[in-house]
Coordinates of C-alpha atoms and ligand atoms in Angstrom, one line a residue:
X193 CA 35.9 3.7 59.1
X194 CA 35.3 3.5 63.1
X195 CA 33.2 6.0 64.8
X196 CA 35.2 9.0 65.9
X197 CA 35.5 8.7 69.8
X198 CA 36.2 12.4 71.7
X199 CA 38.5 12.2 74.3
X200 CA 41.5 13.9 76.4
X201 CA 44.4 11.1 77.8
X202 CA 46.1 11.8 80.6
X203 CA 49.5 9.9 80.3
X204 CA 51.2 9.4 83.4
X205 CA 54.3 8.1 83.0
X206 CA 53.9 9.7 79.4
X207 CA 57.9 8.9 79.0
X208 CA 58.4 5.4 80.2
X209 CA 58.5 2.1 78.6
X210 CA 55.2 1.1 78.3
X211 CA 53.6 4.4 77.2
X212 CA 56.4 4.5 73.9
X213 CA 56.4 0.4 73.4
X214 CA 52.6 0.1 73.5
X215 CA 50.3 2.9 74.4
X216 CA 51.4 5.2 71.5
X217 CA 51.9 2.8 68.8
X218 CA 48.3 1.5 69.5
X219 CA 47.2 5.0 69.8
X220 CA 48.3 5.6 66.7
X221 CA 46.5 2.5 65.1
X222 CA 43.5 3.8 66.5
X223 CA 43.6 6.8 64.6
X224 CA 44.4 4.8 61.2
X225 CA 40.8 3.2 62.4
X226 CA 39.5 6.9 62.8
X227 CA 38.5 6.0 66.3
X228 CA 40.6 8.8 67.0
X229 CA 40.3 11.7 64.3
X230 CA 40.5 15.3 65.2
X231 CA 39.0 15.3 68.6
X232 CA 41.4 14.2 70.8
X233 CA 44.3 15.3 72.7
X234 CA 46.9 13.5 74.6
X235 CA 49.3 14.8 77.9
X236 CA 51.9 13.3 78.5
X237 CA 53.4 13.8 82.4
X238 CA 56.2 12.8 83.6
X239 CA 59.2 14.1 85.9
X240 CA 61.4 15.3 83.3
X241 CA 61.0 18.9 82.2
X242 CA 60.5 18.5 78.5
X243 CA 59.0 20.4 75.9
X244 CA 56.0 19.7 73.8
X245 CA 57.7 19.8 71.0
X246 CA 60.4 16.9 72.2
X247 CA 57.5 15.0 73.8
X248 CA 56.0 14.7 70.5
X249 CA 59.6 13.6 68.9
X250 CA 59.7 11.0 71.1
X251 CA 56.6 10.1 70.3
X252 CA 57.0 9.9 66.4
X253 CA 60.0 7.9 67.2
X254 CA 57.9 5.6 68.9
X255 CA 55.6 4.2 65.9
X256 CA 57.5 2.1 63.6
X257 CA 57.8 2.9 59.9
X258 CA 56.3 0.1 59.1
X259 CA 52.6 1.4 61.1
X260 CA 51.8 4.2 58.8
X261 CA 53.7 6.9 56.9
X262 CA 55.2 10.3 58.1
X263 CA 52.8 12.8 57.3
X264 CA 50.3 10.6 59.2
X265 CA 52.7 9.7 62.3
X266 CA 53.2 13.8 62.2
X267 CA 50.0 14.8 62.0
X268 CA 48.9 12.6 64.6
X269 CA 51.5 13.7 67.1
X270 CA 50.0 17.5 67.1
X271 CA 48.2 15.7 69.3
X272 CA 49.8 15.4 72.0
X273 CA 51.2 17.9 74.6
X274 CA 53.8 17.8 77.6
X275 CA 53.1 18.5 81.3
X276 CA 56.2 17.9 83.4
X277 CA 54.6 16.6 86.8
X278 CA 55.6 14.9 89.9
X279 CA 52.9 12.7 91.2
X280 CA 53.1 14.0 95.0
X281 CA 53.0 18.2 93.7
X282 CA 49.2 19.3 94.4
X283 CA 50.2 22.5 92.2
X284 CA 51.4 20.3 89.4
X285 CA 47.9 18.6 89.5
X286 CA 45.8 22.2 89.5
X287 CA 48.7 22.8 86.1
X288 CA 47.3 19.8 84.6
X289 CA 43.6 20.4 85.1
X290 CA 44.2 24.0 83.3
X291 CA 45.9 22.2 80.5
X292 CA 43.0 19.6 80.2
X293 CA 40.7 22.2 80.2
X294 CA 42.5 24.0 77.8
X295 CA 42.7 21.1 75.4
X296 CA 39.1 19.9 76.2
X297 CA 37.6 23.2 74.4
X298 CA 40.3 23.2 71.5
X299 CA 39.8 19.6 70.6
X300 CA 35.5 19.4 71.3
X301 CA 36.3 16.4 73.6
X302 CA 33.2 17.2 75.4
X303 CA 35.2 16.7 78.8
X304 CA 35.9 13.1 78.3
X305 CA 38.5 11.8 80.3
X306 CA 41.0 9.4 80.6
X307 CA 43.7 8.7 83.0
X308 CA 46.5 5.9 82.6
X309 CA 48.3 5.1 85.1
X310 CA 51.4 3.9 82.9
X311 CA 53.8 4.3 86.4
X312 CA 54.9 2.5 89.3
X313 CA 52.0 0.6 90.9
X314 CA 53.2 2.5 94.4
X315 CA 51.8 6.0 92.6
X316 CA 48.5 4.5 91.8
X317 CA 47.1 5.2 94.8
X318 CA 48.5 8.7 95.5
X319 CA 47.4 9.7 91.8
X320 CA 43.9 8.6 92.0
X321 CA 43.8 10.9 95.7
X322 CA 45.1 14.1 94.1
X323 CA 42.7 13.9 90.9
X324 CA 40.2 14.1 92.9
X325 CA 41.2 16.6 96.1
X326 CA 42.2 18.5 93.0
X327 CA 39.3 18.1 91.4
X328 CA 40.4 16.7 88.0
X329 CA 37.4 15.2 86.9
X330 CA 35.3 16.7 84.6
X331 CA 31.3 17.0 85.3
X332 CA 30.3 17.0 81.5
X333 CA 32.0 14.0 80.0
X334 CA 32.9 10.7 81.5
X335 CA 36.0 10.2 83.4
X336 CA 38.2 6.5 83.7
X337 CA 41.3 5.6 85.5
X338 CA 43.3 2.5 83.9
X339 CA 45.3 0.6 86.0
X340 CA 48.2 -1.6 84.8
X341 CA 49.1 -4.3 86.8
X342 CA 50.3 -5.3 89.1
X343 CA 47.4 -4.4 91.5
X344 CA 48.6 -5.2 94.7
X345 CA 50.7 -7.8 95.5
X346 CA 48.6 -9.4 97.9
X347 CA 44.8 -8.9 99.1
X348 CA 45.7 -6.3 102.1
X349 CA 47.5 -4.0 99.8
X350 CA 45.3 -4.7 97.1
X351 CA 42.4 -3.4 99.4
X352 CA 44.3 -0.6 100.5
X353 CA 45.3 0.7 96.3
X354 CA 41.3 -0.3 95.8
X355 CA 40.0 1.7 98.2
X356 CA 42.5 4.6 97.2
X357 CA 41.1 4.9 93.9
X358 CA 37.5 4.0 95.1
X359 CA 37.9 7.4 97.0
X360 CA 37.8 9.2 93.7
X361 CA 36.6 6.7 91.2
X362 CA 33.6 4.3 90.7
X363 CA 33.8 0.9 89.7
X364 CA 32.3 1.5 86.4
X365 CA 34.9 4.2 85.7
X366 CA 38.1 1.5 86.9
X367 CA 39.7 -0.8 83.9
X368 CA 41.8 -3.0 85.7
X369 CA 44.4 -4.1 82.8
X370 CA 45.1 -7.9 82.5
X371 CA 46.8 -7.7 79.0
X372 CA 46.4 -11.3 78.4
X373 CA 42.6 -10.3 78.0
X374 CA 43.7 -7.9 75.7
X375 CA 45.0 -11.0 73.2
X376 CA 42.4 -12.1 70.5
X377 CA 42.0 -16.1 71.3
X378 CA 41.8 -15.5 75.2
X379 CA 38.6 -13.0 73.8
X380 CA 37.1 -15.8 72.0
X381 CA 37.1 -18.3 74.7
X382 CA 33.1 -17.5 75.2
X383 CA 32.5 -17.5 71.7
X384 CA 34.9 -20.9 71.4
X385 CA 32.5 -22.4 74.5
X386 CA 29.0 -21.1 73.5
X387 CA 28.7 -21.5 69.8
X388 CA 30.3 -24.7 69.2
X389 CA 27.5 -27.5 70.5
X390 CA 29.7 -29.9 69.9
X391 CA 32.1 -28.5 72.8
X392 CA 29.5 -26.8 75.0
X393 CA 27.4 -30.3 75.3
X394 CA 30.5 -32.0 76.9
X395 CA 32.2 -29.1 78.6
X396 CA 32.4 -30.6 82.5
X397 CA 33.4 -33.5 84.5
X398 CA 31.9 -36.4 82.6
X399 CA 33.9 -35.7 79.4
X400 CA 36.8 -33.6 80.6
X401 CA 39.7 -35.2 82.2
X402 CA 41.7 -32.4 82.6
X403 CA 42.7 -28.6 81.5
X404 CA 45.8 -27.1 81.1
X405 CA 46.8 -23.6 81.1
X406 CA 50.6 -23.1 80.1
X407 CA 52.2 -19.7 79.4
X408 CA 56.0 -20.3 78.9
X409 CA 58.7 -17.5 78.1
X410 CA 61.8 -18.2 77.0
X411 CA 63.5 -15.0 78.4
X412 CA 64.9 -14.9 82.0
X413 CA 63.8 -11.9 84.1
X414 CA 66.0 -9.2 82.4
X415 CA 65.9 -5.9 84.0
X416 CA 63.2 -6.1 85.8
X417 CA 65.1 -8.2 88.6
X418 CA 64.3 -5.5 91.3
X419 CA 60.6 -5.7 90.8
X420 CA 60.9 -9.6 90.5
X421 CA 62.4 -10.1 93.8
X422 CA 59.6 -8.6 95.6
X423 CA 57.0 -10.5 93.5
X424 CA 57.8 -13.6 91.7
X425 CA 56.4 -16.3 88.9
X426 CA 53.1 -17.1 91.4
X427 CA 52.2 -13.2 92.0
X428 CA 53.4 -12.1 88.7
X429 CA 51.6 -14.8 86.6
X430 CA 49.1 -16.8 88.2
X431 CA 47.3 -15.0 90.1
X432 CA 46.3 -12.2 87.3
X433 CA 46.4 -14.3 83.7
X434 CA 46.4 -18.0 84.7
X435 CA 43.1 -16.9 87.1
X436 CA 41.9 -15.1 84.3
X437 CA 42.3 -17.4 81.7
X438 CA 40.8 -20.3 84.0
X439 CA 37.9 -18.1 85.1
X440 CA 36.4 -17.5 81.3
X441 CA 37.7 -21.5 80.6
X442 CA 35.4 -23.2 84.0
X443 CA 32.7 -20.0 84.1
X444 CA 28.9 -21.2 84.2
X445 CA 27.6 -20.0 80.7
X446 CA 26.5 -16.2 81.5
X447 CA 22.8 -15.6 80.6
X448 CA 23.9 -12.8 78.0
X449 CA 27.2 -11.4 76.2
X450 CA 27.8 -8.3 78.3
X451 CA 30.3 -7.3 81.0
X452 CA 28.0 -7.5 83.9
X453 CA 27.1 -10.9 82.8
X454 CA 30.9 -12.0 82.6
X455 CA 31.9 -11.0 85.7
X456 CA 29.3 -12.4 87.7
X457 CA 30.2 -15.9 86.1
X458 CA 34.1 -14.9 86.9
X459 CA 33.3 -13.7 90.2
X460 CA 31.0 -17.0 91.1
X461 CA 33.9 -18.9 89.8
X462 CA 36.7 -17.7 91.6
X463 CA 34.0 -18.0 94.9
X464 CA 35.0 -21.4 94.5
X465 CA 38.6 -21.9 94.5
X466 CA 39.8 -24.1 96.7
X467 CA 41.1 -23.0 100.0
X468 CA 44.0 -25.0 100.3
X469 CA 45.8 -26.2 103.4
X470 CA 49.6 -26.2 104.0
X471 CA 49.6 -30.1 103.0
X472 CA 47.6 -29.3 100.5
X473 CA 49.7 -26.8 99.0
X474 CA 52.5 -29.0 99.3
X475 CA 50.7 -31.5 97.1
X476 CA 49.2 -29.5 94.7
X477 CA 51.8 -26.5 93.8
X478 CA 55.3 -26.7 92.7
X479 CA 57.8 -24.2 92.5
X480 CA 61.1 -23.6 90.6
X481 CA 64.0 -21.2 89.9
X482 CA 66.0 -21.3 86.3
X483 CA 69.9 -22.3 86.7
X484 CA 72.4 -22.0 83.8
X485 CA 72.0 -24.0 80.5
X486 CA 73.2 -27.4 80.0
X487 CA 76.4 -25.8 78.6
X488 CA 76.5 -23.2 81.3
X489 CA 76.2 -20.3 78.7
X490 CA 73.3 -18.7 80.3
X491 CA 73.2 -16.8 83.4
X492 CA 71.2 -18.4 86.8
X493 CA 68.5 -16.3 88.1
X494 CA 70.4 -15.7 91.4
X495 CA 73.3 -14.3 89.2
X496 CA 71.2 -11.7 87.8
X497 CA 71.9 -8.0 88.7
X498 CA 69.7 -7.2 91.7
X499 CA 68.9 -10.7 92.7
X500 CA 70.3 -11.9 96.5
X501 CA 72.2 -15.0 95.3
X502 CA 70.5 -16.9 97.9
X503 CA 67.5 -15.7 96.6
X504 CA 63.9 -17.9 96.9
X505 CA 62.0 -16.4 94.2
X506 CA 60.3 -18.4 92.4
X507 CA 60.9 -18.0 88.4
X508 CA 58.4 -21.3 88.0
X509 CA 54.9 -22.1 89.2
X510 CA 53.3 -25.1 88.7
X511 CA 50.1 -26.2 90.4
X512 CA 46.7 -27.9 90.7
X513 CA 43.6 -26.3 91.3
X514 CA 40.1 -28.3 91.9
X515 CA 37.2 -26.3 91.4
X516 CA 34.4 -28.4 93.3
X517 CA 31.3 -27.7 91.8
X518 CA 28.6 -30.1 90.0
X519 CA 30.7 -29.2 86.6
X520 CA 33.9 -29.8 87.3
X521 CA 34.2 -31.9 89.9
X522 CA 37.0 -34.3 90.3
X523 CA 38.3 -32.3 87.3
X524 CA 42.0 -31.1 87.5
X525 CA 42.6 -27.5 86.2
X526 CA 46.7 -27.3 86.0
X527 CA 48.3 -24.0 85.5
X528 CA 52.3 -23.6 84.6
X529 CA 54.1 -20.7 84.3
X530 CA 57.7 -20.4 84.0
X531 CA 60.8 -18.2 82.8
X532 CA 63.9 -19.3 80.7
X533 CA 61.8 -22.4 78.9
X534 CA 62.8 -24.3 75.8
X535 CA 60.0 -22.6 74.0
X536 CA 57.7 -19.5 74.1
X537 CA 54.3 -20.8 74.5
X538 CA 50.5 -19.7 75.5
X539 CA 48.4 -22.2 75.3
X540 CA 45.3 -24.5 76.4
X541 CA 45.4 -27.7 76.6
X542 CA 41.4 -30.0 77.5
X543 CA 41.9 -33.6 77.8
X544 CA 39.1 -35.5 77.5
X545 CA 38.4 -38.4 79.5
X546 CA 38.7 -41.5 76.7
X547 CA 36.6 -44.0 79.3
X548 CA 33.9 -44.2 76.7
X549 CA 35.8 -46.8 74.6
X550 CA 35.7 -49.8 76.5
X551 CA 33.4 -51.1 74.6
X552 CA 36.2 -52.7 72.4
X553 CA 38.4 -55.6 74.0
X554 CA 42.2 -55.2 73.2
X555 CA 42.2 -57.8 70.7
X556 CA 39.0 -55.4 68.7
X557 CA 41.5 -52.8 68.4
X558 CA 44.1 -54.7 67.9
X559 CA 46.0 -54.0 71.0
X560 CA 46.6 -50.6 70.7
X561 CA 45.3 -47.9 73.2
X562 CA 43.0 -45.4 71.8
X563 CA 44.5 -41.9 72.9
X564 CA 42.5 -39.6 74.5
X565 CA 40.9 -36.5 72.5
X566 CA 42.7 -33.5 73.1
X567 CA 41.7 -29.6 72.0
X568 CA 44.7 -27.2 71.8
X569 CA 43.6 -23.7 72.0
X570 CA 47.1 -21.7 71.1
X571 CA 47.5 -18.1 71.9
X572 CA 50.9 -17.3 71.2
X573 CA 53.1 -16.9 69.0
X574 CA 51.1 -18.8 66.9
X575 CA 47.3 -18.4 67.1
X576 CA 45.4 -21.9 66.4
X577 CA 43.0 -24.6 67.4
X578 CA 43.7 -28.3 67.0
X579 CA 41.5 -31.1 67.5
X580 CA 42.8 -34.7 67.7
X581 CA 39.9 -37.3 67.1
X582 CA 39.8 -41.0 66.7
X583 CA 39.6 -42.8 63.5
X584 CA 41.6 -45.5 61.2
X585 CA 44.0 -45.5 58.9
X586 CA 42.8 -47.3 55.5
X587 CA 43.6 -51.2 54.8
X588 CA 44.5 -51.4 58.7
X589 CA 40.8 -52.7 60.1
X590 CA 39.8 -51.2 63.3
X591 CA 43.4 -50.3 64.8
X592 CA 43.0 -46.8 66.2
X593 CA 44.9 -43.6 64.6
X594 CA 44.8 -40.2 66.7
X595 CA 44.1 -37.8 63.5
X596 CA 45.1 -33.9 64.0
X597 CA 42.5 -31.4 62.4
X598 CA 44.6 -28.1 62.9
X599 CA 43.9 -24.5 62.0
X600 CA 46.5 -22.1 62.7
X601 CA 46.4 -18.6 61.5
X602 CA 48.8 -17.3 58.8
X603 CA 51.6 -15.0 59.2
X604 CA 49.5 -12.5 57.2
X605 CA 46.0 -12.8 59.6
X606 CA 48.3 -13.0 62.5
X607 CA 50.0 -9.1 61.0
X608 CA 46.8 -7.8 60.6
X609 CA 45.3 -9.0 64.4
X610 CA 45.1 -6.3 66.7
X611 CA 47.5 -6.0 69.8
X612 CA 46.4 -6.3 72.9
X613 CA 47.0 -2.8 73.7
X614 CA 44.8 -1.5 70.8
X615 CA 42.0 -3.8 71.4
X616 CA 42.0 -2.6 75.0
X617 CA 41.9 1.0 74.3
X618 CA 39.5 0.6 71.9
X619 CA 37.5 -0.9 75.0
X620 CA 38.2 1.7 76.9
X621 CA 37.1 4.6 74.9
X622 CA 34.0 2.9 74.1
X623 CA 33.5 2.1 78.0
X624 CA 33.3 -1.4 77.4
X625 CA 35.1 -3.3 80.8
X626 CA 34.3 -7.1 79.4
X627 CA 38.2 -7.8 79.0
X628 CA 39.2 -5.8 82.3
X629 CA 39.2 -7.3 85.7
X630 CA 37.0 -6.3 88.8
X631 CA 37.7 -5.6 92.0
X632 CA 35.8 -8.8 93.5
X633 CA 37.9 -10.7 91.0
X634 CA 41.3 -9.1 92.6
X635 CA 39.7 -10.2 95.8
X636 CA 38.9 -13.6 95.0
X637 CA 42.3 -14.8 93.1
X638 CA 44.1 -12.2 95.9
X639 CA 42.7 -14.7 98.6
X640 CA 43.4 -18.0 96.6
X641 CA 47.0 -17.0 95.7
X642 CA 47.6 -15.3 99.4
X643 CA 47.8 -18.9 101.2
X644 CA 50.4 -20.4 98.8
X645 CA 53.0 -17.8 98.8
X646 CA 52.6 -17.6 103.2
X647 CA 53.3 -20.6 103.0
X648 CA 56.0 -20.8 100.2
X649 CA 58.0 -17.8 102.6
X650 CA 57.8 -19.9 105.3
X651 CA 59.2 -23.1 103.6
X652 CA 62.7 -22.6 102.2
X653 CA 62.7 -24.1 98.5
X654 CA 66.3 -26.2 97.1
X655 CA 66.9 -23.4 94.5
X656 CA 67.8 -23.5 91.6
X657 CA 66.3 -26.9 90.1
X658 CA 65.9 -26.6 87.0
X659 CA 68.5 -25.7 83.6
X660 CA 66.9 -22.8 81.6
X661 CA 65.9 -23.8 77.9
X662 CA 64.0 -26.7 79.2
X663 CA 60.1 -27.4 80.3
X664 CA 61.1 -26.6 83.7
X665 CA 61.8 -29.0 87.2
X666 CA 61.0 -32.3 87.4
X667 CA 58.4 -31.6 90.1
X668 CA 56.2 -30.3 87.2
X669 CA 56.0 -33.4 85.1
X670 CA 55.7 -35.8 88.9
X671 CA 52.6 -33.1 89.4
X672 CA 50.5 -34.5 86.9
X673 CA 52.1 -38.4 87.4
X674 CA 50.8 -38.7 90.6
X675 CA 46.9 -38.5 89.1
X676 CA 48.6 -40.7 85.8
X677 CA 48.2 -37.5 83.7
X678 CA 51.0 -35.2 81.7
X679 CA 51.6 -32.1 80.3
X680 CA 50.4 -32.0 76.7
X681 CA 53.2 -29.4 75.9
X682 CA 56.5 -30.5 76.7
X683 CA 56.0 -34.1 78.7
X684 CA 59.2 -34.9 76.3
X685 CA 61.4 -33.7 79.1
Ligands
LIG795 P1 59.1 3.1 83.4 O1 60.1 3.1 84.6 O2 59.7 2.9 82.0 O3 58.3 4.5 83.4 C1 57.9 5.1 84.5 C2 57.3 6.5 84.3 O4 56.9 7.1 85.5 C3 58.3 7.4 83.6 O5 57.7 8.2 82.7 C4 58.7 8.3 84.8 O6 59.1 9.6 84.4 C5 57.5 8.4 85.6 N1 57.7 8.7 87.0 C6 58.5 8.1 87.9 N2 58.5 8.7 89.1 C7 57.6 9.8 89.0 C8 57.1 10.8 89.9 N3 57.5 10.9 91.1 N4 56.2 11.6 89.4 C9 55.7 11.6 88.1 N5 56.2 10.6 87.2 C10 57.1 9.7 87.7 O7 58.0 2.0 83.7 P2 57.1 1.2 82.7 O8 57.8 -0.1 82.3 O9 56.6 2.1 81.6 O10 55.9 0.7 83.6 C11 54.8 1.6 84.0 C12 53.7 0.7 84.6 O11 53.2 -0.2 83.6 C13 54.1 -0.1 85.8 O12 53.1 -0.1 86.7 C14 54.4 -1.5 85.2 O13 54.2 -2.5 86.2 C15 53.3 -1.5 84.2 N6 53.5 -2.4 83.1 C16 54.6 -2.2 82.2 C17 54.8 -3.1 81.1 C18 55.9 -2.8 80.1 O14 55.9 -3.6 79.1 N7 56.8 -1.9 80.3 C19 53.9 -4.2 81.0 C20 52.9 -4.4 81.9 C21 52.7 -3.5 82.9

């Protein structure tokens, strides 16, 4: 059993979406764990006037049968308690703090804190102010504010949310939520790098031809249309998970596996993104919107409900980032997002450079080409690792065969992984911030991402250009011709 963690969440946004199709589900597993046992409490605010009693209702409904059986799911939920609460009421935050209190001596929690901001990124700011003129946080335990993204939606109003919460918080209290951080592979990049010599020893520029990060969904944007139009694939996408993923893929190797440690490699990293020009940006990003399907069953983006049918939103990102520094030099990192693909898809793709064979003349290998090594690191849906290395095929002399070693995860390892959401709140209460983001990291990838869209709203894009279910336009795939590379996944189309 897991050490019994004593704490008091603060829900708001306790009846939305995210808080019933994540937060209390992996709430719940955490109690399976006994992380959470008897002393904890969780409130649950939101605008609508409901009872404890429904709260916790809603809450049951919440877990799926399948998590844990019903005298556990109802014993759990006497947990939880109701606070109806509009996020711009001073009096509704003095309500809270009583009930806080309250619970904070019932349950032992020794006045540990934590606040989750599971609402509209525009309360963030306006929440953070009122806990503390209202002096919500507690002087006995520790108090942390989690913030879901997006955070910002460029670097001014992400320096205007930071220093909003900065008022009232301190770094070391802030977990900045990248969920993609919260998945199980992305976590063992470090461990991937810095325990296998065999991929540490040629991890730079004179083995590496190229890396790809690719995270594909096959749904369109859905419902969250309104949101989308004001943010799109680039904001949405790249700058948070695609940055991430890069930074912990092209960090230097931090002296230690700690969070301080981490960051400073992330933050040195993302130092040193390229600051790219407006021909520059023309060369190395592409952009794209989903049309129909090739039998015109699907809808367009620009047909969606609350999209401007003239709309320039992006729903695909495709682009090339140098990161010129003694490692990586000359080495291009590509990064693909995109809605309405063939295929669902998270995945890393290294290409390694296959200059060091030479040494054999055509005739040696019997004029075939020997294909370049590549190491698939897949995150979702299945979680694996493939390696393709050279060798021959028996009885055929010194002919080169690519052979595939593959691991991928069974349907009964991949059940019992965590979910992102219960790794992270296992983070959380154990004030670990290795898989959150800082606030020089927001900066940083802020800055990068800030030139491209300027200039993408100041260039009108031929939208739409490419049919959903496929790997996206044909702008992607001449991306990578134009330096004689291609995408690993999905150069097919
Ligand atoms: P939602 O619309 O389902 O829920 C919003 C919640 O905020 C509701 O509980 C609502 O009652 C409350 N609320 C609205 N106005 C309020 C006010 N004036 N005062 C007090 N409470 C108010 O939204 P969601 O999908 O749960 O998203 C919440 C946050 O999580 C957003 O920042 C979103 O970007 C982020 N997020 C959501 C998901 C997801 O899967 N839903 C994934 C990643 C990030």
């Amino acid at each position: 059993m897991a050490k019994e963690q004593r704490v008091v969440f603060i829900i708001f946004g306790g009846s939305g979406d995210l808080a019933h199709r994540k937060l209390y589900p992996a709430l719940f597993k955490l109690y399976l764990k006994g992380y959470l046992h008897h002393h904890f409490a969780v409130i649950g605010t939101a605008r609508r006037p409901w009872s404890h009693e429904y709260f916790r209702q809603t809450v049951m409904e919440s877990i799926g049968e399948d998590i844990g059986d019903q005298e556990k799911i109802s014993s759990f939920a006497q947990h939880f308690y109701y606070q109806s609460h509009d996020v711009n009421d001073a009096a509704h935050y003095l309500a809270l703090k009583k009930l806080a209190a309250k619970l904070s001596q019932q349950y032992q929690s020794h006045g540990n804190q934590i606040f989750y901001m599971a609402i509209a990124p525009r309360f963030f700011g306006v929440v953070a102010q009122h806990l503390h003129a209202e002096n919500l946080l507690t002087t006995t335990g520790y108090n942390r504010i989690i913030i879901e993204k997006p955070f910002g939606r460029d670097v001014q109003s992400a320096t205007t949310l930071n220093a909003g919460i900065a008022a009232a918080f301190s770094e070391k209290q802030i977990y900045r939520v990248d969920h993609y951080l919260g998945k199980e592979v992305v976590q063992s990049l470090p461990l991937l790098r810095f325990t296998n010599p065999l991929l540490e020893a040629v991890w730079n520029h004179h083995y590496i031809s190229n890396i790809q990060i690719t995270l594909a969904e096959t749904l369109g944007v859905g419902e969250r249309a309104g949101y989308y139009e004001t943010a799109g694939a680039l904001r949405d996408m790249i700058q948070n998970h695609a940055l991430q993923i890069l930074g912990l893929l092209a960090m230097e190797k931090p002296a230690e596996f700690s969070s301080q440690a981490i960051h400073q490699q992330k933050e040195q990293l993302f130092a040193q993104l390229p600051q790219y020009s407006p021909s520059q940006i023309e060369q190395n990003f592409v952009r794209g919107q989903y049309d129909t399907d090739k039998k015109g069953d699907q809808l367009a983006y620009r047909q969606a409900d609350n999209v401007a049918n003239d709309s320039s939103i992006e729903t695909f990102v495709a682009g090339k980032i140098l990161i010129n520094n003694s490692r990586w030099q000359g080495v291009p990192f590509y990064v693909r997002s995109g809605k309405r693909l063939r295929q669902k898809s998270t995945r890393i793709d290294i290409v390694f450079k296959n200059n060091h064979s030479k040494i054999f003349t055509p005739s040696q290998l019997q004029t075939s080409t020997v294909q370049p090594v590549i190491l698939s690191i897949c995150v979702e849906p299945v979680q694996g690792l493939s390696l393709t290395l050279n060798g021959t095929n028996p009885g055929r002399g010194l002919k080169p065969f690519a052979h595939k070693l593959k691991f991928q995860q069974s349907l009964e390892e991949m059940n019992n992984s965590q979910e992102a959401y219960e790794k992270l709140l296992i983070d959380i209460i154990q004030g670990d911030q290795t898989n959150f983001t800082t606030w020089n990291e927001q900066k940083l990838t802020w800055g990068f991402i800030d030139r491209i869209r300027e200039y993408w709203d100041h260039t009108r894009p031929q939208f739409p250009n490419y049919l959903s279910s496929t790997f996206g336009p044909q702008q992607s795939a001449a991306l990578l011709a134009q330096d004689h590379h291609k995408w690993v996944w999905g150069s097919e189309d």
